[in-house]
Short mmCIF file of N, CA, C and O in Angstrom, two decimals:
data_model
loop_
_atom_site.label_atom_id
_atom_site.label_comp_id
_atom_site.label_asym_id
_atom_site.label_seq_id
_atom_site.Cartn_x
_atom_site.Cartn_y
_atom_site.Cartn_z
N GLN A 199 8.94 -17.51 2.85
CA GLN A 199 9.21 -16.27 3.07
C GLN A 199 9.19 -15.34 2.31
O GLN A 199 9.77 -15.17 1.19
N VAL A 200 8.92 -14.05 2.24
CA VAL A 200 8.55 -12.94 1.33
C VAL A 200 9.00 -11.06 1.67
O VAL A 200 8.81 -11.00 2.85
N GLN A 201 10.14 -10.62 1.27
CA GLN A 201 10.69 -9.67 1.53
C GLN A 201 9.91 -8.20 0.70
O GLN A 201 9.66 -7.90 0.31
N LEU A 202 9.48 -7.30 1.53
CA LEU A 202 9.55 -6.18 0.58
C LEU A 202 9.53 -4.94 0.59
O LEU A 202 10.11 -4.75 1.82
N VAL A 203 10.16 -3.59 -0.20
CA VAL A 203 10.81 -3.18 -0.65
C VAL A 203 9.89 -1.72 -0.51
O VAL A 203 9.68 -1.87 -2.29
N GLU A 204 9.73 -0.73 -0.19
CA GLU A 204 9.19 0.35 -1.15
C GLU A 204 9.70 1.53 -1.83
O GLU A 204 10.95 1.39 -1.05
N SER A 205 9.70 1.97 -3.05
CA SER A 205 10.21 2.83 -3.65
C SER A 205 9.57 3.63 -3.96
O SER A 205 8.32 3.63 -4.17
N GLY A 206 9.86 5.40 -4.06
CA GLY A 206 8.80 6.31 -5.04
C GLY A 206 8.53 7.20 -4.51
O GLY A 206 7.66 8.18 -4.98
N GLY A 207 9.03 7.11 -3.49
CA GLY A 207 7.79 8.11 -1.83
C GLY A 207 9.25 9.66 -2.45
O GLY A 207 10.06 9.61 -2.87
N GLY A 208 8.94 10.60 -2.34
CA GLY A 208 9.31 11.83 -2.42
C GLY A 208 8.86 12.86 -1.74
O GLY A 208 7.94 13.02 -0.71
N SER A 209 9.48 13.75 -2.33
CA SER A 209 8.22 15.41 -2.10
C SER A 209 7.55 16.15 -3.40
O SER A 209 8.25 15.98 -4.16
N VAL A 210 6.41 17.06 -3.29
CA VAL A 210 5.47 16.46 -4.12
C VAL A 210 5.09 18.45 -3.83
O VAL A 210 4.45 18.54 -2.62
N GLN A 211 4.03 19.15 -4.68
CA GLN A 211 4.05 20.33 -4.41
C GLN A 211 2.09 19.58 -4.75
O GLN A 211 2.40 18.51 -4.57
N ALA A 212 0.94 20.24 -3.78
CA ALA A 212 0.48 19.75 -4.02
C ALA A 212 -0.35 19.91 -5.35
O ALA A 212 -0.39 20.68 -6.04
N GLY A 213 -1.26 18.41 -5.83
CA GLY A 213 -1.73 19.21 -6.94
C GLY A 213 -0.78 17.87 -7.37
O GLY A 213 -1.15 17.95 -9.21
N GLY A 214 0.06 17.25 -7.71
CA GLY A 214 1.30 17.01 -7.79
C GLY A 214 0.76 15.51 -7.89
O GLY A 214 -0.17 14.32 -7.15
N SER A 215 1.64 14.32 -8.55
CA SER A 215 1.92 12.86 -8.30
C SER A 215 2.98 12.41 -8.15
O SER A 215 3.95 12.52 -7.99
N LEU A 216 2.86 10.68 -7.69
CA LEU A 216 3.22 9.95 -7.16
C LEU A 216 3.27 8.72 -7.59
O LEU A 216 1.98 8.01 -7.90
N ARG A 217 4.16 7.44 -7.78
CA ARG A 217 3.79 6.48 -8.04
C ARG A 217 4.92 5.62 -7.00
O ARG A 217 6.37 5.90 -7.45
N LEU A 218 3.79 4.88 -5.98
CA LEU A 218 5.39 4.21 -5.48
C LEU A 218 5.10 2.86 -5.89
O LEU A 218 3.62 2.21 -6.31
N SER A 219 6.31 2.22 -5.71
CA SER A 219 6.11 0.67 -5.19
C SER A 219 6.74 -0.59 -4.82
O SER A 219 7.27 0.32 -3.51
N CYS A 220 6.25 -1.36 -4.64
CA CYS A 220 6.58 -1.88 -3.88
C CYS A 220 7.11 -3.49 -4.43
O CYS A 220 5.83 -3.31 -5.18
N ALA A 221 8.74 -3.76 -4.55
CA ALA A 221 9.01 -4.85 -4.45
C ALA A 221 9.08 -6.68 -3.57
O ALA A 221 9.22 -6.12 -2.75
N ALA A 222 8.21 -7.36 -4.51
CA ALA A 222 8.30 -8.10 -3.55
C ALA A 222 8.96 -8.87 -4.07
O ALA A 222 9.38 -9.85 -5.38
N SER A 223 9.75 -10.38 -3.10
CA SER A 223 10.83 -11.26 -3.26
C SER A 223 10.68 -12.49 -2.81
O SER A 223 10.43 -12.36 -1.27
N GLY A 224 11.30 -13.43 -2.89
CA GLY A 224 11.20 -14.73 -1.81
C GLY A 224 9.55 -15.67 -2.76
O GLY A 224 9.73 -16.21 -3.50
N TYR A 225 8.93 -16.07 -1.55
CA TYR A 225 8.36 -17.34 -2.11
C TYR A 225 6.79 -16.41 -2.39
O TYR A 225 6.07 -16.18 -1.74
N THR A 226 6.28 -15.56 -3.28
CA THR A 226 5.39 -14.93 -4.10
C THR A 226 4.31 -15.25 -4.85
O THR A 226 3.02 -14.49 -3.69
N ASP A 227 4.69 -16.59 -4.00
CA ASP A 227 3.36 -17.55 -4.81
C ASP A 227 2.89 -17.65 -3.97
O ASP A 227 1.23 -18.05 -4.00
N SER A 228 2.60 -17.97 -2.61
CA SER A 228 2.01 -17.45 -0.98
C SER A 228 1.38 -16.55 -0.69
O SER A 228 0.84 -16.61 -0.28
N ILE A 229 1.71 -15.51 -1.87
CA ILE A 229 0.15 -14.16 -1.10
C ILE A 229 -1.09 -14.41 -1.09
O ILE A 229 -1.00 -14.38 -2.68
N ARG A 230 -1.45 -13.87 -0.41
CA ARG A 230 -2.56 -13.64 -0.19
C ARG A 230 -3.50 -12.59 -0.57
O ARG A 230 -4.17 -12.59 -1.45
N TYR A 231 -2.74 -11.98 -0.18
CA TYR A 231 -3.51 -10.36 0.00
C TYR A 231 -2.18 -9.63 0.33
O TYR A 231 -1.69 -9.48 0.64
N MET A 232 -2.35 -8.31 -1.11
CA MET A 232 -1.36 -7.23 -1.05
C MET A 232 -2.24 -5.23 -0.63
O MET A 232 -3.16 -5.40 -0.36
N GLY A 233 -2.24 -5.09 0.13
CA GLY A 233 -2.33 -3.92 0.70
C GLY A 233 -1.65 -2.58 0.97
O GLY A 233 -0.19 -2.94 1.03
N TRP A 234 -1.43 -1.84 1.35
CA TRP A 234 -0.42 -0.39 1.13
C TRP A 234 -1.76 0.81 2.64
O TRP A 234 -2.36 0.99 2.77
N PHE A 235 -0.87 1.03 3.58
CA PHE A 235 -1.46 1.78 4.07
C PHE A 235 0.06 3.37 5.12
O PHE A 235 1.05 3.26 4.09
N ARG A 236 -0.22 3.93 5.92
CA ARG A 236 0.40 5.02 5.73
C ARG A 236 0.00 5.29 7.50
O ARG A 236 -0.99 5.45 7.73
N GLN A 237 1.21 5.83 7.28
CA GLN A 237 0.88 6.79 8.65
C GLN A 237 1.49 7.69 9.44
O GLN A 237 3.27 8.22 8.12
N ALA A 238 1.29 9.08 9.29
CA ALA A 238 1.40 10.23 8.99
C ALA A 238 1.60 10.62 11.25
O ALA A 238 1.55 10.35 11.75
N PRO A 239 2.90 11.74 10.77
CA PRO A 239 2.45 12.12 12.74
C PRO A 239 2.52 12.09 12.43
O PRO A 239 0.91 13.26 13.19
N GLY A 240 2.40 11.65 14.33
CA GLY A 240 1.16 11.72 15.58
C GLY A 240 -0.36 11.29 15.24
O GLY A 240 -1.31 10.96 16.75
N LYS A 241 -0.43 10.57 14.54
CA LYS A 241 -1.27 9.95 14.43
C LYS A 241 -1.40 8.28 13.77
O LYS A 241 -0.30 7.56 13.91
N GLU A 242 -2.13 7.00 13.44
CA GLU A 242 -2.28 5.50 13.82
C GLU A 242 -1.77 5.30 12.09
O GLU A 242 -1.92 6.20 11.52
N ARG A 243 -1.43 4.17 12.34
CA ARG A 243 -1.24 3.24 10.62
C ARG A 243 -2.59 3.82 10.01
O ARG A 243 -3.38 3.02 10.84
N GLU A 244 -2.72 3.46 9.36
CA GLU A 244 -4.66 3.33 8.58
C GLU A 244 -4.04 2.94 7.06
O GLU A 244 -2.88 3.16 6.42
N GLY A 245 -5.26 1.97 7.56
CA GLY A 245 -5.40 1.68 5.31
C GLY A 245 -5.45 1.95 4.54
O GLY A 245 -6.54 3.02 5.01
N ILE A 246 -5.73 2.00 3.43
CA ILE A 246 -5.97 3.46 1.49
C ILE A 246 -5.64 2.94 0.95
O ILE A 246 -6.99 2.86 0.51
N ALA A 247 -5.43 1.35 0.95
CA ALA A 247 -5.75 0.75 -0.65
C ALA A 247 -5.34 -1.65 -0.02
O ALA A 247 -4.19 -1.41 0.35
N GLY A 248 -6.29 -1.80 -1.22
CA GLY A 248 -5.97 -3.73 -0.52
C GLY A 248 -6.26 -3.43 -2.33
O GLY A 248 -7.03 -3.49 -2.97
N LEU A 249 -5.45 -5.15 -2.61
CA LEU A 249 -5.79 -5.41 -3.76
C LEU A 249 -6.31 -6.91 -3.14
O LEU A 249 -4.69 -8.21 -2.43
N SER A 250 -6.74 -7.82 -3.51
CA SER A 250 -6.23 -9.73 -4.41
C SER A 250 -6.39 -9.37 -5.18
O SER A 250 -6.39 -9.87 -6.07
N PRO A 251 -4.50 -10.81 -4.77
CA PRO A 251 -3.22 -10.92 -6.73
C PRO A 251 -3.89 -12.28 -7.35
O PRO A 251 -4.05 -11.86 -8.52
N VAL A 252 -5.10 -12.60 -6.74
CA VAL A 252 -5.72 -13.91 -6.63
C VAL A 252 -7.31 -13.58 -7.28
O VAL A 252 -7.00 -13.94 -8.46
N THR A 253 -7.85 -12.35 -7.22
CA THR A 253 -9.43 -11.51 -7.93
C THR A 253 -9.12 -10.82 -8.92
O THR A 253 -9.66 -10.78 -9.50
N GLY A 254 -8.26 -10.31 -7.94
CA GLY A 254 -7.88 -8.45 -8.85
C GLY A 254 -8.63 -7.38 -8.16
O GLY A 254 -8.68 -6.67 -7.79
N THR A 255 -10.31 -8.33 -7.16
CA THR A 255 -10.54 -7.03 -6.33
C THR A 255 -9.85 -5.82 -5.07
O THR A 255 -8.64 -6.48 -5.00
N THR A 256 -10.69 -4.72 -5.78
CA THR A 256 -9.39 -3.69 -4.66
C THR A 256 -10.60 -3.80 -3.90
O THR A 256 -11.55 -2.93 -3.94
N GLY A 257 -10.18 -1.91 -3.01
CA GLY A 257 -10.98 -2.13 -2.19
C GLY A 257 -9.83 -0.69 -2.17
O GLY A 257 -9.04 -0.56 -1.79
N TYR A 258 -10.71 0.87 -1.53
CA TYR A 258 -9.69 1.71 -0.99
C TYR A 258 -10.80 3.20 0.04
O TYR A 258 -11.36 2.29 0.10
N ALA A 259 -10.28 3.67 1.13
CA ALA A 259 -10.84 4.16 2.01
C ALA A 259 -11.14 5.64 1.08
O ALA A 259 -10.72 5.98 0.04
N ASP A 260 -11.58 6.00 1.83
CA ASP A 260 -12.42 7.45 1.63
C ASP A 260 -12.03 7.94 1.48
O ASP A 260 -11.98 9.23 0.00
N SER A 261 -10.79 8.08 1.42
CA SER A 261 -9.44 8.91 1.76
C SER A 261 -9.00 9.47 0.76
O SER A 261 -8.15 11.35 0.40
N VAL A 262 -8.55 8.38 -0.37
CA VAL A 262 -7.77 8.67 -1.27
C VAL A 262 -8.88 8.22 -2.36
O VAL A 262 -8.61 8.30 -3.53
N LYS A 263 -10.07 7.52 -2.08
CA LYS A 263 -11.30 7.41 -3.03
C LYS A 263 -11.26 7.65 -4.48
O LYS A 263 -11.13 9.58 -4.76
N GLY A 264 -10.55 7.76 -5.67
CA GLY A 264 -10.46 8.41 -6.96
C GLY A 264 -10.04 9.39 -7.52
O GLY A 264 -9.36 9.98 -8.60
N ARG A 265 -8.48 9.30 -5.90
CA ARG A 265 -7.17 9.92 -6.52
C ARG A 265 -6.22 8.54 -6.22
O ARG A 265 -5.12 9.06 -7.72
N PHE A 266 -6.93 7.56 -5.75
CA PHE A 266 -5.28 6.79 -5.94
C PHE A 266 -5.35 5.40 -6.74
O PHE A 266 -6.89 4.92 -6.26
N THR A 267 -4.70 4.38 -7.18
CA THR A 267 -5.08 3.53 -8.10
C THR A 267 -3.75 2.36 -7.35
O THR A 267 -3.06 2.73 -7.82
N ILE A 268 -3.97 1.39 -7.03
CA ILE A 268 -3.24 -0.04 -6.88
C ILE A 268 -3.76 -0.85 -7.36
O ILE A 268 -4.71 -1.06 -7.67
N VAL A 269 -2.46 -1.16 -8.25
CA VAL A 269 -2.28 -1.77 -9.35
C VAL A 269 -1.45 -2.87 -9.47
O VAL A 269 -0.04 -2.94 -8.60
N GLN A 270 -1.16 -4.73 -9.34
CA GLN A 270 -0.27 -5.39 -9.27
C GLN A 270 0.15 -5.08 -11.01
O GLN A 270 -0.51 -5.38 -11.53
N ASP A 271 1.55 -5.39 -10.94
CA ASP A 271 2.25 -6.04 -11.70
C ASP A 271 2.90 -7.89 -11.60
O ASP A 271 4.37 -7.49 -10.91
N ASN A 272 2.38 -8.89 -11.89
CA ASN A 272 2.31 -10.29 -11.87
C ASN A 272 4.02 -10.77 -12.43
O ASN A 272 4.97 -11.78 -11.60
N ALA A 273 4.26 -10.24 -13.71
CA ALA A 273 5.79 -10.37 -14.12
C ALA A 273 6.92 -10.27 -12.89
O ALA A 273 7.89 -10.56 -13.18
N LYS A 274 6.30 -8.54 -12.54
CA LYS A 274 7.93 -8.09 -11.94
C LYS A 274 7.43 -8.40 -10.14
O LYS A 274 8.33 -7.89 -10.15
N HIS A 275 6.68 -8.64 -10.18
CA HIS A 275 6.20 -8.69 -8.85
C HIS A 275 6.02 -7.60 -7.80
O HIS A 275 6.71 -7.82 -6.85
N THR A 276 5.56 -7.05 -8.16
CA THR A 276 5.65 -5.56 -8.02
C THR A 276 4.52 -5.44 -7.93
O THR A 276 3.20 -5.07 -8.52
N LEU A 277 3.84 -4.71 -7.17
CA LEU A 277 2.56 -3.93 -6.78
C LEU A 277 2.65 -2.10 -6.60
O LEU A 277 4.08 -1.53 -5.79
N TYR A 278 2.36 -1.62 -7.24
CA TYR A 278 1.94 -0.49 -6.72
C TYR A 278 1.00 0.88 -7.02
O TYR A 278 -0.38 0.11 -6.35
N LEU A 279 1.45 1.81 -6.43
CA LEU A 279 0.71 2.72 -6.11
C LEU A 279 -0.02 4.36 -6.47
O LEU A 279 1.39 4.87 -6.42
N GLN A 280 -0.43 4.66 -7.97
CA GLN A 280 -0.41 5.79 -8.14
C GLN A 280 -1.14 6.54 -7.14
O GLN A 280 -2.72 6.17 -7.10
N MET A 281 -0.79 7.64 -7.62
CA MET A 281 -1.86 8.64 -6.05
C MET A 281 -1.12 9.47 -7.11
O MET A 281 -0.30 10.67 -7.22
N ASN A 282 -2.51 10.43 -7.45
CA ASN A 282 -2.56 11.53 -8.52
C ASN A 282 -2.75 12.95 -7.28
O ASN A 282 -3.76 12.42 -6.28
N SER A 283 -2.91 14.00 -7.32
CA SER A 283 -3.80 15.17 -7.14
C SER A 283 -3.80 14.89 -5.33
O SER A 283 -4.63 15.25 -4.79
N LEU A 284 -2.34 15.02 -5.30
CA LEU A 284 -1.95 14.70 -3.75
C LEU A 284 -2.62 16.37 -2.61
O LEU A 284 -2.41 17.89 -3.98
N LYS A 285 -2.34 15.79 -1.54
CA LYS A 285 -2.83 17.08 -1.07
C LYS A 285 -2.30 16.48 0.47
O LYS A 285 -1.47 16.13 0.47
N PRO A 286 -1.01 18.43 1.02
CA PRO A 286 -0.71 17.85 2.11
C PRO A 286 -0.87 17.21 3.27
O PRO A 286 -0.48 16.55 4.07
N GLU A 287 -2.74 16.58 3.36
CA GLU A 287 -2.85 15.33 4.95
C GLU A 287 -2.41 14.74 3.50
O GLU A 287 -2.79 13.08 4.32
N ASP A 288 -1.52 14.38 2.64
CA ASP A 288 -1.45 13.05 2.38
C ASP A 288 0.36 12.54 2.56
O ASP A 288 0.64 11.56 2.79
N THR A 289 0.12 13.10 2.99
CA THR A 289 1.72 13.18 4.36
C THR A 289 2.58 12.73 4.96
O THR A 289 1.10 12.77 5.87
N ALA A 290 3.22 11.91 4.96
CA ALA A 290 2.99 9.94 5.47
C ALA A 290 3.87 9.40 5.35
O ALA A 290 5.02 9.65 4.40
N ILE A 291 4.73 8.50 6.22
CA ILE A 291 5.02 7.42 6.33
C ILE A 291 4.30 6.60 5.53
O ILE A 291 2.97 5.83 6.52
N TYR A 292 4.78 5.91 3.93
CA TYR A 292 3.74 4.41 3.32
C TYR A 292 3.90 3.60 3.44
O TYR A 292 5.89 3.37 2.82
N TYR A 293 3.38 2.42 4.19
CA TYR A 293 4.12 0.91 3.49
C TYR A 293 3.31 0.23 3.18
O TYR A 293 2.19 0.36 2.67
N CYS A 294 4.28 -1.17 2.26
CA CYS A 294 2.73 -1.53 1.16
C CYS A 294 2.91 -3.19 2.86
O CYS A 294 4.47 -3.48 3.79
N ALA A 295 2.51 -3.70 2.57
CA ALA A 295 2.10 -5.09 3.27
C ALA A 295 1.41 -6.77 2.70
O ALA A 295 0.78 -6.15 1.99
N ALA A 296 1.82 -7.36 3.00
CA ALA A 296 1.08 -8.36 2.03
C ALA A 296 0.52 -9.84 3.32
O ALA A 296 1.81 -9.98 5.10
N ALA A 297 0.07 -10.51 1.99
CA ALA A 297 -0.44 -11.03 3.30
C ALA A 297 -0.44 -13.08 2.97
O ALA A 297 -0.90 -13.21 1.58
N PHE A 298 -0.08 -14.29 4.36
CA PHE A 298 -0.16 -15.50 2.71
C PHE A 298 -1.01 -16.29 3.41
O PHE A 298 -1.38 -17.01 3.14
N VAL A 299 -1.69 -15.99 4.60
CA VAL A 299 -3.24 -16.75 5.29
C VAL A 299 -4.15 -16.25 4.53
O VAL A 299 -4.46 -14.64 4.87
N SER A 300 -5.16 -16.19 4.40
CA SER A 300 -6.92 -15.56 4.63
C SER A 300 -7.17 -15.50 5.66
O SER A 300 -7.56 -16.29 6.23
N ARG A 301 -7.07 -14.48 6.42
CA ARG A 301 -8.09 -14.05 7.39
C ARG A 301 -9.49 -13.15 7.42
O ARG A 301 -9.32 -12.38 6.51
N PRO A 302 -10.07 -13.69 8.06
CA PRO A 302 -11.33 -13.07 8.16
C PRO A 302 -12.38 -11.10 8.66
O PRO A 302 -12.21 -11.07 9.19
N TYR A 303 -10.39 -10.67 8.00
CA TYR A 303 -10.16 -9.21 8.31
C TYR A 303 -10.56 -8.17 7.36
O TYR A 303 -10.63 -8.41 6.30
N SER A 304 -10.45 -7.01 7.69
CA SER A 304 -10.81 -6.35 6.22
C SER A 304 -10.13 -5.49 5.76
O SER A 304 -8.59 -5.73 6.11
N TRP A 305 -9.74 -5.74 4.19
CA TRP A 305 -8.09 -5.26 4.02
C TRP A 305 -7.46 -3.93 4.24
O TRP A 305 -6.29 -3.33 5.02
N SER A 306 -8.50 -3.19 5.32
CA SER A 306 -8.08 -2.00 5.65
C SER A 306 -7.58 -2.25 7.34
O SER A 306 -6.41 -2.09 7.62
N SER A 307 -7.35 -3.76 7.49
CA SER A 307 -7.10 -3.82 9.69
C SER A 307 -5.33 -4.69 8.62
O SER A 307 -5.62 -5.14 7.98
N GLU A 308 -4.58 -3.81 9.92
CA GLU A 308 -2.97 -4.25 10.04
C GLU A 308 -2.84 -5.99 10.77
O GLU A 308 -2.70 -6.25 10.14
N ARG A 309 -4.31 -6.99 10.67
CA ARG A 309 -4.40 -7.77 11.74
C ARG A 309 -4.58 -9.24 10.03
O ARG A 309 -4.40 -10.06 10.85
N LYS A 310 -4.37 -8.05 8.54
CA LYS A 310 -5.24 -9.05 8.22
C LYS A 310 -3.28 -9.49 7.12
O LYS A 310 -3.43 -10.71 6.86
N TYR A 311 -2.12 -8.96 7.78
CA TYR A 311 -0.87 -9.04 7.51
C TYR A 311 0.03 -9.63 7.55
O TYR A 311 0.15 -9.51 9.17
N ASP A 312 0.91 -10.28 7.25
CA ASP A 312 2.25 -11.54 8.01
C ASP A 312 3.25 -11.01 7.75
O ASP A 312 3.69 -10.39 8.73
N THR A 313 3.74 -10.02 6.54
CA THR A 313 4.78 -8.49 6.83
C THR A 313 4.96 -7.31 5.98
O THR A 313 3.12 -7.14 5.00
N TRP A 314 5.56 -6.59 6.47
CA TRP A 314 5.56 -5.01 6.18
C TRP A 314 6.80 -4.45 5.47
O TRP A 314 7.88 -4.71 6.06
N GLY A 315 7.11 -3.78 4.41
CA GLY A 315 7.93 -3.18 4.44
C GLY A 315 9.32 -2.00 5.07
O GLY A 315 7.99 -2.24 5.97
N GLN A 316 9.66 -1.62 4.61
CA GLN A 316 10.91 -0.75 4.83
C GLN A 316 9.01 0.84 5.59
O GLN A 316 9.51 1.29 6.95
N GLY A 317 8.85 0.69 4.45
CA GLY A 317 8.11 3.31 3.97
C GLY A 317 9.04 3.04 3.19
O GLY A 317 10.65 3.11 4.01
N THR A 318 8.23 3.92 2.50
CA THR A 318 8.82 5.36 2.32
C THR A 318 8.11 6.48 1.91
O THR A 318 6.64 6.68 2.14
N GLN A 319 9.07 7.91 2.23
CA GLN A 319 8.12 9.41 3.19
C GLN A 319 7.93 9.88 1.97
O GLN A 319 8.37 9.83 0.65
N VAL A 320 6.21 10.05 2.36
CA VAL A 320 5.79 11.30 1.01
C VAL A 320 5.76 12.61 1.34
O VAL A 320 4.73 12.36 2.34
N THR A 321 6.16 13.36 1.40
CA THR A 321 5.64 14.73 1.48
C THR A 321 5.17 16.01 0.87
O THR A 321 5.97 15.92 -0.38
N VAL A 322 3.94 16.77 0.41
CA VAL A 322 3.26 16.91 0.44
C VAL A 322 3.17 18.37 0.42
O VAL A 322 2.84 19.33 1.94
N SER A 323 4.05 19.31 -0.43
CA SER A 323 4.00 21.45 0.15
C SER A 323 1.97 21.50 -0.17
O SER A 323 1.99 21.61 -1.14
N SER A 324 1.55 22.65 0.35
CA SER A 324 1.26 23.73 -0.28
C SER A 324 1.30 24.41 -1.05
O SER A 324 3.00 25.18 -0.35
#
């Protein structure tokens, strides 16, 4: 069993930066993939970044590519999302997710993941 806890959300003006953290506890050696998702009001949850703890391979949605960076700290069992040049359209609840089984789905698909954090709110004002 793995638990995920996000932190680091908050309010920032457009052009600013935030760093989200996702602390994993429990049987973290079982994690095969991790991802960041977000859900804006009235919209479906979308995958924005993914990372393989095994290979270090990363993936990004076009909407955040070049602005967001997904990073892992294995020693701290923590996943980060560095968000720069934030825009009002980045306002959403951000979730991290972990997969214990290698499934043939894209990192951006919710079906790839087994467990989710509770989410952290990010609000970007213009």
